[in-house]
XYZ file of C-alpha atoms in Angstrom:
299
model
C -8.282 -0.941 46.994
C -10.049 -1.643 43.742
C -11.758 -0.277 40.778
C -15.298 -1.599 41.356
C -14.616 0.452 45.486
C -13.046 3.823 43.263
C -16.551 3.407 40.784
C -19.177 3.305 43.553
C -18.753 5.824 45.514
C -17.524 7.339 42.025
C -21.086 7.154 40.581
C -23.001 7.607 44.003
C -21.358 10.775 43.948
C -22.449 11.470 40.621
C -25.565 10.630 40.312
C -26.929 11.272 43.975
C -27.471 7.997 45.572
C -26.951 3.928 46.270
C -29.379 2.820 44.000
C -29.081 5.190 41.366
C -25.457 4.251 41.577
C -25.918 0.322 41.673
C -28.378 1.252 38.105
C -25.288 2.314 36.498
C -23.324 -0.575 37.484
C -25.332 -2.501 37.464
C -25.880 -4.541 40.566
C -27.140 -4.526 43.529
C -27.515 -1.445 46.155
C -26.059 -4.008 48.997
C -23.169 -4.636 46.697
C -22.727 -0.738 46.371
C -22.748 -0.077 49.600
C -20.175 -3.108 50.445
C -17.956 -1.641 48.358
C -17.992 1.745 49.704
C -17.610 0.734 53.388
C -14.911 -1.390 52.355
C -13.010 1.852 51.353
C -13.973 3.113 55.221
C -12.471 0.535 56.549
C -9.183 0.258 54.358
C -8.863 4.554 55.445
C -10.688 4.230 58.923
C -12.709 7.060 57.726
C -15.970 7.814 56.567
C -16.673 8.696 52.941
C -20.555 10.051 53.251
C -22.381 11.847 56.263
C -24.993 9.564 57.170
C -27.037 11.689 59.739
C -28.308 12.899 55.910
C -31.333 11.691 53.843
C -29.115 11.884 50.826
C -25.910 10.759 49.972
C -23.063 13.306 50.980
C -19.864 13.322 51.046
C -17.903 14.616 54.297
C -14.564 16.236 54.018
C -12.335 12.935 53.491
C -15.467 11.691 51.441
C -14.524 14.836 48.960
C -10.806 13.761 49.234
C -11.836 10.387 47.717
C -13.775 11.523 45.242
C -11.493 13.784 43.434
C -8.447 10.654 43.664
C -11.795 8.392 42.172
C -12.349 10.289 39.521
C -8.574 10.659 38.574
C -7.904 7.322 38.601
C -10.744 6.057 36.626
C -10.067 8.968 33.739
C -6.286 6.774 33.941
C -7.691 3.662 34.320
C -10.710 4.776 30.873
C -7.495 6.227 28.914
C -4.920 3.811 29.404
C -7.831 1.165 28.280
C -8.882 3.187 25.031
C -4.894 3.539 24.276
C -4.665 0.036 25.001
C -7.545 -1.176 22.144
C -6.130 1.298 19.916
C -3.232 -0.095 19.706
C -4.620 -3.465 18.898
C -4.698 -1.810 15.255
C -1.005 -2.398 14.734
C 0.439 -0.403 11.851
C 0.996 -2.780 9.125
C 3.620 -2.317 6.624
C 3.276 -3.941 3.501
C 6.191 -4.160 1.013
C 5.755 -4.069 -2.677
C 7.733 -4.640 -6.310
C 6.532 -2.466 -8.445
C 8.828 -1.885 -12.154
C 10.016 1.168 -13.157
C 7.186 1.902 -15.247
C 4.332 1.283 -12.785
C 6.740 3.720 -10.366
C 7.181 6.835 -13.444
C 3.415 6.535 -13.982
C 0.192 5.143 -11.487
C 2.161 4.183 -8.602
C 1.423 7.676 -6.810
C -2.214 7.318 -7.361
C -1.866 3.777 -5.562
C -0.057 5.082 -2.236
C -3.242 8.453 -2.594
C -5.916 5.185 -2.505
C -3.890 3.270 -0.278
C -3.700 5.936 2.791
C -7.284 6.702 2.296
C -8.977 2.829 2.548
C -6.060 1.440 4.469
C -4.715 4.286 6.611
C -2.650 2.528 8.997
C -0.876 0.383 6.493
C 2.558 1.669 5.308
C 3.288 0.741 2.080
C 7.131 -0.125 1.176
C 7.726 0.147 -2.390
C 10.905 -1.823 -3.973
C 11.460 -0.372 -7.437
C 13.499 -2.985 -9.472
C 13.601 -4.992 -12.407
C 10.901 -7.888 -13.029
C 13.278 -10.978 -12.626
C 14.583 -9.278 -9.562
C 11.480 -8.815 -7.737
C 10.443 -12.584 -8.664
C 13.086 -13.010 -6.988
C 12.676 -11.000 -3.605
C 9.092 -12.226 -3.798
C 10.232 -16.145 -3.357
C 12.799 -14.175 -0.638
C 10.263 -12.705 1.255
C 11.515 -9.824 0.682
C 8.775 -8.320 -0.487
C 4.989 -9.380 0.092
C 3.778 -8.631 -3.640
C 4.649 -7.404 -6.812
C 3.372 -5.917 -9.942
C 5.450 -7.220 -13.158
C 4.835 -7.979 -16.678
C 3.069 -11.377 -16.521
C 6.700 -13.077 -18.596
C 7.212 -15.879 -15.739
C 4.934 -18.745 -15.086
C 5.828 -20.109 -11.517
C 3.463 -22.831 -9.735
C 4.555 -20.962 -6.592
C 2.548 -17.541 -7.566
C -1.048 -16.504 -7.264
C -1.414 -13.763 -10.144
C -4.552 -11.052 -10.778
C -4.162 -9.376 -14.108
C -3.765 -5.759 -13.345
C -3.801 -3.570 -17.015
C -2.202 -3.476 -20.397
C 1.134 -1.736 -21.444
C 0.739 -0.701 -25.453
C 4.071 -0.184 -26.614
C 5.210 1.211 -29.950
C 8.453 0.776 -31.832
C 10.054 5.010 -32.021
C 13.434 6.830 -32.750
C 14.088 10.552 -32.910
C 12.391 12.582 -35.561
C 13.968 12.201 -38.649
C 16.816 9.466 -38.117
C 15.083 7.186 -40.868
C 13.970 9.973 -43.100
C 14.092 9.211 -46.682
C 14.669 5.541 -45.706
C 12.377 2.898 -46.838
C 11.162 1.613 -43.028
C 8.405 -0.716 -43.162
C 8.858 -3.614 -41.973
C 11.010 -4.671 -38.582
C 13.473 -6.006 -40.398
C 14.082 -3.014 -42.233
C 15.677 -2.277 -39.214
C 17.865 -5.247 -38.469
C 21.347 -2.690 -39.228
C 20.283 0.032 -36.927
C 20.905 -0.277 -33.440
C 18.746 -1.797 -31.249
C 17.914 0.118 -27.890
C 16.436 -3.272 -25.620
C 16.239 -4.222 -21.920
C 17.995 -7.301 -20.662
C 17.101 -10.137 -19.284
C 16.231 -9.013 -15.905
C 13.780 -7.049 -17.623
C 9.927 -8.639 -17.909
C 9.092 -6.539 -20.794
C 12.559 -7.542 -21.997
C 11.990 -11.581 -21.663
C 9.301 -10.956 -23.512
C 9.708 -9.214 -25.915
C 13.429 -10.940 -26.913
C 11.165 -14.198 -27.129
C 9.066 -12.848 -29.922
C 11.572 -11.318 -31.479
C 13.296 -14.549 -32.028
C 9.976 -16.016 -33.135
C 10.068 -13.385 -36.129
C 13.566 -14.086 -36.843
C 14.832 -10.427 -35.770
C 18.232 -10.359 -35.116
C 19.399 -6.570 -35.037
C 23.225 -6.401 -35.975
C 23.823 -4.026 -33.103
C 21.733 -3.795 -29.214
C 23.218 -2.000 -26.298
C 20.963 -3.328 -24.063
C 20.209 -1.341 -20.764
C 17.359 -2.205 -17.722
C 16.591 1.218 -17.435
C 13.477 2.927 -18.621
C 13.849 6.043 -17.998
C 17.933 5.638 -19.414
C 15.803 4.103 -23.012
C 14.237 6.891 -23.551
C 17.239 9.144 -23.093
C 19.317 7.717 -25.919
C 16.446 6.927 -28.183
C 15.903 10.574 -27.657
C 19.189 11.599 -28.298
C 19.353 9.598 -31.627
C 21.377 6.734 -30.261
C 19.513 3.764 -31.853
C 15.962 2.806 -32.011
C 13.571 1.189 -29.155
C 10.381 -0.363 -28.457
C 8.167 2.444 -25.878
C 5.372 2.474 -23.719
C 3.310 4.456 -26.492
C 0.943 5.794 -24.352
C 3.179 7.054 -20.857
C 5.458 9.021 -23.356
C 3.461 10.395 -26.010
C 4.490 13.908 -24.467
C 7.209 13.597 -25.845
C 6.034 12.799 -29.020
C 4.228 15.560 -28.777
C 7.177 17.512 -28.068
C 8.699 15.395 -31.515
C 11.489 14.789 -29.478
C 9.642 10.681 -30.548
C 8.909 9.565 -33.319
C 6.459 6.221 -33.788
C 7.568 3.849 -36.127
C 4.505 2.069 -38.588
C 5.880 -1.075 -39.408
C 5.185 -4.902 -39.047
C 4.409 -6.387 -37.495
C 3.277 -4.238 -34.356
C 4.666 -5.349 -31.412
C 2.551 -7.349 -28.793
C 0.916 -5.882 -26.050
C 2.313 -6.337 -22.275
C 0.007 -8.221 -19.639
C 0.529 -6.214 -15.982
C -0.289 -8.542 -13.118
C -0.030 -8.751 -9.525
C 2.060 -11.651 -8.043
C 2.226 -12.956 -5.202
C 3.143 -16.382 -3.201
C 0.336 -18.512 -3.374
C 1.425 -20.224 0.245
C 1.137 -16.792 1.899
C -2.581 -15.355 0.793
C -3.979 -12.287 3.098
C -6.907 -10.236 2.510
C -4.750 -7.060 3.070
C -3.028 -8.215 -0.041
C -6.292 -8.901 -1.927
C -6.917 -5.424 -1.072
C -4.527 -3.981 -2.376
C -4.220 -5.823 -5.173
C -8.228 -4.683 -5.947
C -6.964 -1.408 -5.283
C -4.034 -1.760 -7.761
C -6.891 -3.181 -10.863
C -8.663 -0.219 -10.091
C -6.032 2.688 -10.447
C -3.447 0.880 -12.804
C -3.550 2.883 -15.823
C -0.137 3.427 -18.155
C -1.035 6.411 -20.171
C 0.470 9.540 -17.830
C 2.936 9.880 -15.717
C 3.015 10.846 -12.206
C -0.740 9.803 -11.498
C -2.609 11.008 -8.257
C -5.775 10.979 -9.006
């Protein structure tokens, strides 16, 4: 018994005749008749009452019609399930910094869910240099980091800019003449280490302006540095817009000193030999929503 034979009895019954079934199945009336006869021979019983001018089912033909209808429905359901399963759920591993996770990552997740509902993001929050190593080891597919690592093995796309500012606990330098960066050299400097992209960039910049603080506390957690700065343990560079609520709440003070800090460019980076349309699409979405001005953005 074949599906073609089952289709023949099903459509003859549904449409009321052999010629109509032939038109529906894009074949000839003789082919439909042959398929019905093959079923009748297989089960050794007539399925249609040929004493009538119209195509009427016999009692056994009615039973066969029910069986045919059920089997054809099951076949169609199986085919549809197989077709839909071709849209494979894709997991995309993205490496992000703490600052990205604190600001625009929620919005990126929402955009990906809207534009790529069958893509599951797996964020890996870590320091830039560690994320770079993970990218090289194929442990992540794309990273969003400060542009601190020039490597021919990577292709980079610009995302946005972070504006940092020198900050401290309000009142820390009251009564002191703090106008230039070197005026802070005798105070405790809170900084990110060499595993942080921003830390690498700013440590290089500090060396270029001959700034060598006498006491330095190195911490690779941005949130921890913010907490230590609020606590008055030292001065630090912090993302100006991201911590604006803390400035407005008088928990942080912006130090207006020169030279001003250079801005930090953020990029998306992926291995040059692993290009994909999905990664390109996700980077476009990241470029659309990259914004370090507010915490925990969803829209």
